[in-house]
One Martini backbone bead per residue (centre of mass of N, CA, C, O) as a GRO file, in nm:
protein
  374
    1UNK     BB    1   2.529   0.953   1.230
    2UNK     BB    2   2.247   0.760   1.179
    3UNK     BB    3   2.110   0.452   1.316
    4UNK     BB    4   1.890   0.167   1.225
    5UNK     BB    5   1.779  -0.122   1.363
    6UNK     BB    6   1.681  -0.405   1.194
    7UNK     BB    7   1.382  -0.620   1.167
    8UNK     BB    8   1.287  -0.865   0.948
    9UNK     BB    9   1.010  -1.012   0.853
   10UNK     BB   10   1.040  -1.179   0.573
   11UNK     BB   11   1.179  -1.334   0.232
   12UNK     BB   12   1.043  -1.295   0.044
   13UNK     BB   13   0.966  -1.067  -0.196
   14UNK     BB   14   0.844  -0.846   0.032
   15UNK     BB   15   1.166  -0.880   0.173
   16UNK     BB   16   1.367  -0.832  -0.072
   17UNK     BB   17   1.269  -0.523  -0.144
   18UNK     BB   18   1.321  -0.432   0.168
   19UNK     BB   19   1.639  -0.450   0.112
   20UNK     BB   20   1.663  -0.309  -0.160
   21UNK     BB   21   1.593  -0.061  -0.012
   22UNK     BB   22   1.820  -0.025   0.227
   23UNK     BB   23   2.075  -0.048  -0.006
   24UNK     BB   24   1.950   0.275  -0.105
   25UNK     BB   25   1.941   0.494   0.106
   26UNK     BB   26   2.245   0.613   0.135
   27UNK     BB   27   2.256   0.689  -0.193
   28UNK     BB   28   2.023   0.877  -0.178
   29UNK     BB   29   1.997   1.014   0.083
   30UNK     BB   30   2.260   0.974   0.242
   31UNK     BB   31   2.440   0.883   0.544
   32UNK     BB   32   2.306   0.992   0.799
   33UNK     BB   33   2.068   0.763   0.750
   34UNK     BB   34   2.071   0.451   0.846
   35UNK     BB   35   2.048   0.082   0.829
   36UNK     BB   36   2.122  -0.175   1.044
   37UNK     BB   37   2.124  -0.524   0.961
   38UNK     BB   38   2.039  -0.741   1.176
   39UNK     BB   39   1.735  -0.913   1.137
   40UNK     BB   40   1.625  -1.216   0.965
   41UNK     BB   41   1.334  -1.395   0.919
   42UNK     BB   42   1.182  -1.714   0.855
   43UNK     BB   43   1.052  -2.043   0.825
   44UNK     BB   44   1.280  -2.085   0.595
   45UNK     BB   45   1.570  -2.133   0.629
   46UNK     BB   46   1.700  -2.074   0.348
   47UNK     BB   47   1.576  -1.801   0.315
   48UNK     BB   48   1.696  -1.663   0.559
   49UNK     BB   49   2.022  -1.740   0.508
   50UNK     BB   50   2.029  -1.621   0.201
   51UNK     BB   51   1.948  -1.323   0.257
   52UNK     BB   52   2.157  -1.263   0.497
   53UNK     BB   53   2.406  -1.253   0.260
   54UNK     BB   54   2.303  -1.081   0.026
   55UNK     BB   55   2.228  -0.820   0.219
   56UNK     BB   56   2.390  -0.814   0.522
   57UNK     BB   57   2.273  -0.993   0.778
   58UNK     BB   58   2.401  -1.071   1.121
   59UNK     BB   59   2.146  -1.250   1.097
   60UNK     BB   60   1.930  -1.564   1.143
   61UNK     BB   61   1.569  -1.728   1.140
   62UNK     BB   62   1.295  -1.881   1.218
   63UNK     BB   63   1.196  -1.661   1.458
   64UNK     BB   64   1.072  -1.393   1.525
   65UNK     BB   65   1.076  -1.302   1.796
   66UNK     BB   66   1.399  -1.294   1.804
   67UNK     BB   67   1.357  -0.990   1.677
   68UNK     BB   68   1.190  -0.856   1.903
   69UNK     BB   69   1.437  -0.929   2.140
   70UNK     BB   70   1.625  -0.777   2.007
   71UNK     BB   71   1.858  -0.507   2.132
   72UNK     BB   72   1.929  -0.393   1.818
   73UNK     BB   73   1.657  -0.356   1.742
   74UNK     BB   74   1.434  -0.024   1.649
   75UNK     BB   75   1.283  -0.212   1.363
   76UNK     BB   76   1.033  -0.346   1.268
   77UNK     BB   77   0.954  -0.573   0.962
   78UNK     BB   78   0.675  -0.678   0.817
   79UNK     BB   79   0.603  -0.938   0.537
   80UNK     BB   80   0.383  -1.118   0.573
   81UNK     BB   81   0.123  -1.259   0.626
   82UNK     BB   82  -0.159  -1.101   0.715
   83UNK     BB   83  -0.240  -1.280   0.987
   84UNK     BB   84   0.031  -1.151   1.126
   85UNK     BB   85   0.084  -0.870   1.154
   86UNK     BB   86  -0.067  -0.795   1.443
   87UNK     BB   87   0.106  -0.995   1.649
   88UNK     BB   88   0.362  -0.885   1.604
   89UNK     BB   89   0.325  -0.552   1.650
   90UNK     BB   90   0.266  -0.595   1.914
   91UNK     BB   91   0.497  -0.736   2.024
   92UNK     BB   92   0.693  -0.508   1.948
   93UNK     BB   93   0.553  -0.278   2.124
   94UNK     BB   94   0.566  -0.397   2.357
   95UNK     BB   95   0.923  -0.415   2.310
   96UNK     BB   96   0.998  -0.116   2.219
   97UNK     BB   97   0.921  -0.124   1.875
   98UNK     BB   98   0.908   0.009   1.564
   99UNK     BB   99   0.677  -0.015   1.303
  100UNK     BB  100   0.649  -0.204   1.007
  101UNK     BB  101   0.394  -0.281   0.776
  102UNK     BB  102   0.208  -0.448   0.545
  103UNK     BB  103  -0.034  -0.460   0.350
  104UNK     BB  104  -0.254  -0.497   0.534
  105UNK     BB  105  -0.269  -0.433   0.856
  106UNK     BB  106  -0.515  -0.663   0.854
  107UNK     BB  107  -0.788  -0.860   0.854
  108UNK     BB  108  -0.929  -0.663   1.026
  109UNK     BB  109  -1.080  -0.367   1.216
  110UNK     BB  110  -1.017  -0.511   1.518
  111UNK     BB  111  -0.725  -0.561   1.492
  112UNK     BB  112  -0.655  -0.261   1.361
  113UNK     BB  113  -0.724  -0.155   1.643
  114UNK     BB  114  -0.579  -0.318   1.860
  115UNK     BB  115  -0.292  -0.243   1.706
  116UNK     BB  116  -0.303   0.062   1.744
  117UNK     BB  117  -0.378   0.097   2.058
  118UNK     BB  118  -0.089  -0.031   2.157
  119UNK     BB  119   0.106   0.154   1.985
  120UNK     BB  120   0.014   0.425   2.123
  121UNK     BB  121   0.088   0.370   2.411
  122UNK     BB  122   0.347   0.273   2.406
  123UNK     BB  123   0.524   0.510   2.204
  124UNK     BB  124   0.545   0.421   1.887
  125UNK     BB  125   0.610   0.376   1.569
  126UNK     BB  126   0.417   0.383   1.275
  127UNK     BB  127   0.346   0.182   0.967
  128UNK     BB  128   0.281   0.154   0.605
  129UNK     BB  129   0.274  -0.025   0.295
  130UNK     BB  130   0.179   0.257   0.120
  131UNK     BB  131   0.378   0.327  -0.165
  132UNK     BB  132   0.183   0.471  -0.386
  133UNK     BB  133   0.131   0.709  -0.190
  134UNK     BB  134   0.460   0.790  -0.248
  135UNK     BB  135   0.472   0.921  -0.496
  136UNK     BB  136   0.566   1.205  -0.564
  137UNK     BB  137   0.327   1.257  -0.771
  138UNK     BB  138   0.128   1.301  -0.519
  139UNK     BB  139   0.212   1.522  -0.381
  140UNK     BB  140   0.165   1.731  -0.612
  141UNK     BB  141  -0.158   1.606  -0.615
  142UNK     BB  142  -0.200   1.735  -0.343
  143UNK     BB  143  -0.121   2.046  -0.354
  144UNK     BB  144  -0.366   2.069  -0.566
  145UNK     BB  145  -0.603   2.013  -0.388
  146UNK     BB  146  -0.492   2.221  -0.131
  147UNK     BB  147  -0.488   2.483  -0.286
  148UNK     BB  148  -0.783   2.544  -0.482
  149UNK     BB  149  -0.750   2.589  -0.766
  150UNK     BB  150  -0.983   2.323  -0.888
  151UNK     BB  151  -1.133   2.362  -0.638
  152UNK     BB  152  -1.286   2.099  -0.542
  153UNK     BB  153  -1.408   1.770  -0.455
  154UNK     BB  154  -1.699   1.531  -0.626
  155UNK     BB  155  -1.491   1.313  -0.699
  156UNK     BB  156  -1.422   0.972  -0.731
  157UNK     BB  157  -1.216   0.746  -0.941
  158UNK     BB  158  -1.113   0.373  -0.883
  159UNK     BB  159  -0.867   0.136  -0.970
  160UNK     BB  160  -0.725  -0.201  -0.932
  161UNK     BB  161  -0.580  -0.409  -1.195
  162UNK     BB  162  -0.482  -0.782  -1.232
  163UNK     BB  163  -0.352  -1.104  -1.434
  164UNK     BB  164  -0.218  -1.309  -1.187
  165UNK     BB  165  -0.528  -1.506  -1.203
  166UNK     BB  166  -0.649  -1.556  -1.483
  167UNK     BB  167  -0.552  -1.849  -1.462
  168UNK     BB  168  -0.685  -2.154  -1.310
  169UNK     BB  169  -0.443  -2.300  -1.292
  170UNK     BB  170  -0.362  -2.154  -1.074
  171UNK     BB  171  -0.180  -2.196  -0.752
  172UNK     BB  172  -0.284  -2.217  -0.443
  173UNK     BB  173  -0.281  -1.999  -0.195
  174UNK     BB  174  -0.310  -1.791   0.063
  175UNK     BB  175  -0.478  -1.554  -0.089
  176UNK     BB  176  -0.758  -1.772  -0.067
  177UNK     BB  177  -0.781  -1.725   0.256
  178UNK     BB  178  -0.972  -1.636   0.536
  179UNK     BB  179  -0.729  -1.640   0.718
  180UNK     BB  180  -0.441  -1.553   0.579
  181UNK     BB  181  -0.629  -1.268   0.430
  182UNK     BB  182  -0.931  -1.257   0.394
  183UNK     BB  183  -0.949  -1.071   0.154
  184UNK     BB  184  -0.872  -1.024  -0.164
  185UNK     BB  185  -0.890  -0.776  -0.424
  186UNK     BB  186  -0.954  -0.567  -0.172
  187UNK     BB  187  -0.684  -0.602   0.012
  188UNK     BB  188  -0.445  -0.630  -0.210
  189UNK     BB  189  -0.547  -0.391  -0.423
  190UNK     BB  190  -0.801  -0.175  -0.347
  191UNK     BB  191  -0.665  -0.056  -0.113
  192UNK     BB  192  -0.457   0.101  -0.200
  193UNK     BB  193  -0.707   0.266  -0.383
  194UNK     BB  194  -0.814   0.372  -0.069
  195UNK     BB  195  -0.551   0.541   0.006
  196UNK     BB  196  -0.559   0.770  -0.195
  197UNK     BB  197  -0.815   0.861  -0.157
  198UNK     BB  198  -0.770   0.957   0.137
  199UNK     BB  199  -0.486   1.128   0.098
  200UNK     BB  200  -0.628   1.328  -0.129
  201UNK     BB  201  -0.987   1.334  -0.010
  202UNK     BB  202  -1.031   1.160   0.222
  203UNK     BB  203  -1.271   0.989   0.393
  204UNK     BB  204  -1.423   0.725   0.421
  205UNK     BB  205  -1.789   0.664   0.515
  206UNK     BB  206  -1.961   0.515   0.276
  207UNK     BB  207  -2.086   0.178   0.160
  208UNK     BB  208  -2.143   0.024  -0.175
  209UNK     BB  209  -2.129  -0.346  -0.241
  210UNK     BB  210  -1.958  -0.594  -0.424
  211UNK     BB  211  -1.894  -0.927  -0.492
  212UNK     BB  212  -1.682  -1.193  -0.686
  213UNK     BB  213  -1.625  -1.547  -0.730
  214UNK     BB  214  -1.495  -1.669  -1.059
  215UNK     BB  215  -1.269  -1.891  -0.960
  216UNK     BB  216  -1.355  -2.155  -0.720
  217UNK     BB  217  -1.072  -2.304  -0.819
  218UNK     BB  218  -0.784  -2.470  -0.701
  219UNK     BB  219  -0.497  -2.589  -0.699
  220UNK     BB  220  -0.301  -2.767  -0.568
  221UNK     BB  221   0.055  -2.747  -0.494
  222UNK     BB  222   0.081  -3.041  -0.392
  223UNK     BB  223  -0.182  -3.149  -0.585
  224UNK     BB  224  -0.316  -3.074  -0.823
  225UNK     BB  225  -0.544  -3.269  -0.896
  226UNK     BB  226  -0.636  -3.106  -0.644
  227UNK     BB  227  -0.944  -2.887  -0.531
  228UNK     BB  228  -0.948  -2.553  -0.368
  229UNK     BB  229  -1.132  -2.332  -0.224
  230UNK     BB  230  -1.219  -2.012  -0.312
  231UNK     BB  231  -1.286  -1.757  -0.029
  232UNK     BB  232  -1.257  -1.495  -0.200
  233UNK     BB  233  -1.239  -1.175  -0.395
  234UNK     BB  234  -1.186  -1.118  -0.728
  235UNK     BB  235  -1.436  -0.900  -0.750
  236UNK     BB  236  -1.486  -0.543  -0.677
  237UNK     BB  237  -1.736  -0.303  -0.564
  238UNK     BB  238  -1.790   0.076  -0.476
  239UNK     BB  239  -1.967   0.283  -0.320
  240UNK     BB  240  -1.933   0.654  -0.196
  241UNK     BB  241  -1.912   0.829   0.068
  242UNK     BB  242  -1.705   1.149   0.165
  243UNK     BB  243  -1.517   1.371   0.251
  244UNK     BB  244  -1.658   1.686   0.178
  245UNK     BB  245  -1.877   1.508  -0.042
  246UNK     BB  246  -1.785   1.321  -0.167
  247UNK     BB  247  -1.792   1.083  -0.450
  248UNK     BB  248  -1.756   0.698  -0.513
  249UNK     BB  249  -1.554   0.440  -0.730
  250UNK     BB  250  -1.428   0.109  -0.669
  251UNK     BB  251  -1.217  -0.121  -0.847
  252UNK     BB  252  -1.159  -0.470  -0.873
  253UNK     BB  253  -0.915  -0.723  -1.063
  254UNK     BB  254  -0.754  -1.083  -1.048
  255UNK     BB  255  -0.801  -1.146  -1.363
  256UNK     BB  256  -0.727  -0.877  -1.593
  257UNK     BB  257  -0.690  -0.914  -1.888
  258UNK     BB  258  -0.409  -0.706  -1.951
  259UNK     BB  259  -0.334  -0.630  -1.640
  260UNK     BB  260  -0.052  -0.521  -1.496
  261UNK     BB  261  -0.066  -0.190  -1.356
  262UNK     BB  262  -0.387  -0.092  -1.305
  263UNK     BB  263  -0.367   0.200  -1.133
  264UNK     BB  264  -0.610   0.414  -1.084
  265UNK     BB  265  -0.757   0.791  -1.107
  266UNK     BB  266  -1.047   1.037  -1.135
  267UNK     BB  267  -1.059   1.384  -1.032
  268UNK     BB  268  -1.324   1.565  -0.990
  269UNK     BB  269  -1.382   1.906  -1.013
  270UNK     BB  270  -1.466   2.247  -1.041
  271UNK     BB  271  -1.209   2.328  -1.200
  272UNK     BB  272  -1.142   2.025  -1.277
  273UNK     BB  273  -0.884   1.754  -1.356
  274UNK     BB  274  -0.728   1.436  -1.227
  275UNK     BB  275  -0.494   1.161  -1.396
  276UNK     BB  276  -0.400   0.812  -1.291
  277UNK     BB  277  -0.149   0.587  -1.380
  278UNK     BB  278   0.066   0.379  -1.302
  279UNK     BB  279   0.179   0.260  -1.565
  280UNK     BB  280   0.256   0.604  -1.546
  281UNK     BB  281   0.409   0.734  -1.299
  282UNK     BB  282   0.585   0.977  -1.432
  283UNK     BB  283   0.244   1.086  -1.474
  284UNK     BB  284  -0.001   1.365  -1.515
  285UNK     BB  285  -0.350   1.478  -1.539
  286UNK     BB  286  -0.436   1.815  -1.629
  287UNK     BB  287  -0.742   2.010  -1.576
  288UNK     BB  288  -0.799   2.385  -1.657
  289UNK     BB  289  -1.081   2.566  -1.675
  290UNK     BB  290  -0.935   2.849  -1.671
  291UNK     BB  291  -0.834   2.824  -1.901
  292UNK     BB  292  -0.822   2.916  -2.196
  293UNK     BB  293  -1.079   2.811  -2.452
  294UNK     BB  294  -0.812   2.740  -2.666
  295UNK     BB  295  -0.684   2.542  -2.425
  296UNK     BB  296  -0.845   2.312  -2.360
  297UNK     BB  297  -0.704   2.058  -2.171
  298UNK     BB  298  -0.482   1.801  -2.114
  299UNK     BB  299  -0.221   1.784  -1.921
  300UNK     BB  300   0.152   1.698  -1.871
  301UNK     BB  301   0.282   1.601  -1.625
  302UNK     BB  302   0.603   1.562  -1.496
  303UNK     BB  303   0.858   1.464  -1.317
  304UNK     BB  304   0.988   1.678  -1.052
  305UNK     BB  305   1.140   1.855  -0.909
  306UNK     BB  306   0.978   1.908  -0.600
  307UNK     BB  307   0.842   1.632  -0.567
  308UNK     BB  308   0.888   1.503  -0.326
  309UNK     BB  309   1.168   1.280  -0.328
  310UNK     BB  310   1.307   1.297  -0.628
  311UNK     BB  311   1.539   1.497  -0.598
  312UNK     BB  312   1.690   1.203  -0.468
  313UNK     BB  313   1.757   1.104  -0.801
  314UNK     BB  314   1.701   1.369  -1.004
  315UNK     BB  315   1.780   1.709  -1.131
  316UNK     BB  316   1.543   1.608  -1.353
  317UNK     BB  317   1.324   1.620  -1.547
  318UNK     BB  318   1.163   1.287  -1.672
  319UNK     BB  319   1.253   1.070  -1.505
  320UNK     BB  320   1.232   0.744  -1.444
  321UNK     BB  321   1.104   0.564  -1.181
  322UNK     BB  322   1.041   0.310  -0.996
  323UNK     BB  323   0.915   0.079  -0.782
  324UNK     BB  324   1.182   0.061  -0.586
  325UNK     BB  325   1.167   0.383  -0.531
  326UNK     BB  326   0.922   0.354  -0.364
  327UNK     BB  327   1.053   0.206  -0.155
  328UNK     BB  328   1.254   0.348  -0.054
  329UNK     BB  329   1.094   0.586   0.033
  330UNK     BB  330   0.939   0.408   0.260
  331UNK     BB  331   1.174   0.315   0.406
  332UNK     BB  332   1.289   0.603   0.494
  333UNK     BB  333   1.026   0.711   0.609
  334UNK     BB  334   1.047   0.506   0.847
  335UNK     BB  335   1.360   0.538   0.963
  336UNK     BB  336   1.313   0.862   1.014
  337UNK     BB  337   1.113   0.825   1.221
  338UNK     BB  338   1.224   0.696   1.410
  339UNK     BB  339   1.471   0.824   1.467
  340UNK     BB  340   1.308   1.100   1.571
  341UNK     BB  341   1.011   1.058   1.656
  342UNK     BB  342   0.810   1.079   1.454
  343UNK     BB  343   0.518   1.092   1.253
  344UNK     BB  344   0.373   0.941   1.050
  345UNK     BB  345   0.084   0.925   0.846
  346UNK     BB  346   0.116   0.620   0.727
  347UNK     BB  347  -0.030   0.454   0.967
  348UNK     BB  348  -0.192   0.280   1.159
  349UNK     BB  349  -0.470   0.465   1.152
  350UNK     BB  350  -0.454   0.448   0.861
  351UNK     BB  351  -0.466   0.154   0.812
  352UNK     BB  352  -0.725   0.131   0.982
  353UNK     BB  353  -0.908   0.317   0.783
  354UNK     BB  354  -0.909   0.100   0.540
  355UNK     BB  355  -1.018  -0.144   0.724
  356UNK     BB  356  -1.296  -0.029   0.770
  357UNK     BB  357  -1.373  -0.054   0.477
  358UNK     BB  358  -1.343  -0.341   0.389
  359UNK     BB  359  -1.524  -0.419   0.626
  360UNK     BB  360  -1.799  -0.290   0.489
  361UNK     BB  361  -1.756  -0.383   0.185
  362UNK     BB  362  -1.849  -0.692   0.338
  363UNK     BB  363  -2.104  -0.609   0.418
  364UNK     BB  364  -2.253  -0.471   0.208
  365UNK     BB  365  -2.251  -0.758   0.055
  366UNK     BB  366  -2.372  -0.946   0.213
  367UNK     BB  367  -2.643  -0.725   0.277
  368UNK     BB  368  -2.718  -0.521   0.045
  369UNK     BB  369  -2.610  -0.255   0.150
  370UNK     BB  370  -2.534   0.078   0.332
  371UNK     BB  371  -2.290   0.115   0.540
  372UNK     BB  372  -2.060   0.228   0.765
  373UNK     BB  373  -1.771   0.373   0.865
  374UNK     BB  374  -1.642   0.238   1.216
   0.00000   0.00000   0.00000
């Protein structure tokens, strides 16, 4: 059996997910490769101690570093704001720790070129929490895209919309700070949207993009009363061209009433058409226009054994997996990497990737013009 040293930094919401995803990866992929949560982090003593607790972390602390530092650690996972993740991943990584962190991977393009390069010097594995592209029914709709039975591919439409910020009333947080978050429905959102982009149909290229501010001013969370001002965008659009020809257009919006895990998305291709809705995860619309002329239409395509890492949840097809097992299949493939020291796909310079696009579509946004993403 092999085992790595987990190092969590960050016990909030997506730090409580990666704990219940290392407690289920044993028992879904098989006991050969376990995790040993060696030490858990948070600023917030109470949560870091309970966490700790809960999960059966060997330790808890205030203090990141202590979790870099500790030498039974051999993958570190962050799952801070935004703002930290940088910092803490290049510490990892000089400390010789694999590191896995979630999306996006920095504020910027410039930092998450900077902590790319760090990662790769050092000679550590690296991942990203991109755990929707991550989905088994992407692997087989990257599968059908690279068979080249539906042609090729001509269009990407893709948008991810949710209304968790629907209300005025909703209390500021971080994610309304460009010191914290830098962008918003893009950073947080649409990342995600472009990674699925990416995956499936290749880089983009160059991006003409706009966002807007809806709602300009939060609640203070410590005075009501009080109303800070919301400083990056409720809703983002661009236009993009991309790799191999592709053409397309990405939509996001955190105010979007009624939407509550609406990650979509429609590749039109020269012989066919694929769409995929999160909302309905575990199925995809397949349109083959090969098909004889009085059967053609969208079709149904259920998850099925065969399909990226399904097999290891259930051995009949249409059983459906939820969110939780999406982070799990993520954590797995973290820990596998490490263990074996072999490259994720979905790593920092992918991460980086997406964060470049991002650094464009605010630049395009603010120029009114379109971007080269480089």
């Amino acid at each position: 059996m092999t085992t790595v040293g987990i190092g969590l930094i960050g016990a909030g919401f997506m730090g409580t997910t990666h704990s219940k995803a290392y407690q289920s990866i044993a028992s879904t992929f098989g006991p050969d490769l376990t995790p040993r949560l060696e030490i858990i982090a948070d600023v917030n003593p109470d949560a870091a101690k309970a966490a700790a607790g809960i999960f059966g972390f060997k330790r808890w602390t205030t203090n990141w570093q202590d979790v870099v530092a500790c030498p039974d650690v051999d993958l570190v996972d962050i799952t801070t704001p935004n703002s930290s993740h940088c910092p803490i991943a290049i510490a990892a990584a000089r400390a010789g720790k694999d590191v896995h962190c979630e999306k996006p991977l920095a504020l910027d393009a410039a930092e998450a070129r900077e902590a790319t390069n760090i990662v790769e010097k050092a000679g550590v594995i690296s991942s990203v929490g991109f755990n929707y592209a991550q989905n088994p029914i992407q692997a087989y709709v990257k599968s059908v895209i690279d068979s080249g039975e539906l042609g090729r591919v001509v269009n990407f439409r893709g948008s991810y919309d949710q209304d968790y910020y629907a209300e005025d009333e909703t209390l500021h947080t971080w994610r309304f700070l460009k010191s914290a978050s830098a962008s918003g429905a893009l950073g947080d959102l649409a990342s995600h949207t472009i990674s699925l982009a990416q995956y499936l149909t290749g880089d983009i290229n160059r991006v003409c993009g706009m966002t807007r501010i809806i709602v300009p001013e939060r609640p203070d969370p410590n005075d009501p009363a009080t109303m800070l001002p919301v400083e990056n965008d409720d809703i983002v659009q661009f236009m993009y061209s991309g790799q191999n020809g592709v053409i397309g257009t990405i939509f996001s919006n955190r105010l979007a009433c009624g939407r509550k895990m609406s990650l979509t998305y429609e590749i039109q291709m020269t012989r066919g058409c694929i769409l995929f809705t999160q909302e309905r995860q575990n199925e995809v619309q397949i349109y083959r226009h090969d098909d004889r002329p009085l059967e053609r239409g969208f079709k149904t395509v259920l998850i099925t054994p065969g399909q990226g890492e399904y097999a290891h949840f259930f051995n009949g097809a249409g059983i459906e997996i939820g969110y939780a097992d999406l982070k799990t299949i993520e954590m797995y493939h973290a820990i596998r990497h490490s263990a074996e020291q072999t490259k994720n796909p979905i790593d920092f310079r992918f991460g980086c990737r997406v964060n470049m696009v991002i650094d464009a579509v605010l630049e395009s946004a603010a120029n009114n013009t379109w971007v080269e993403v480089i």
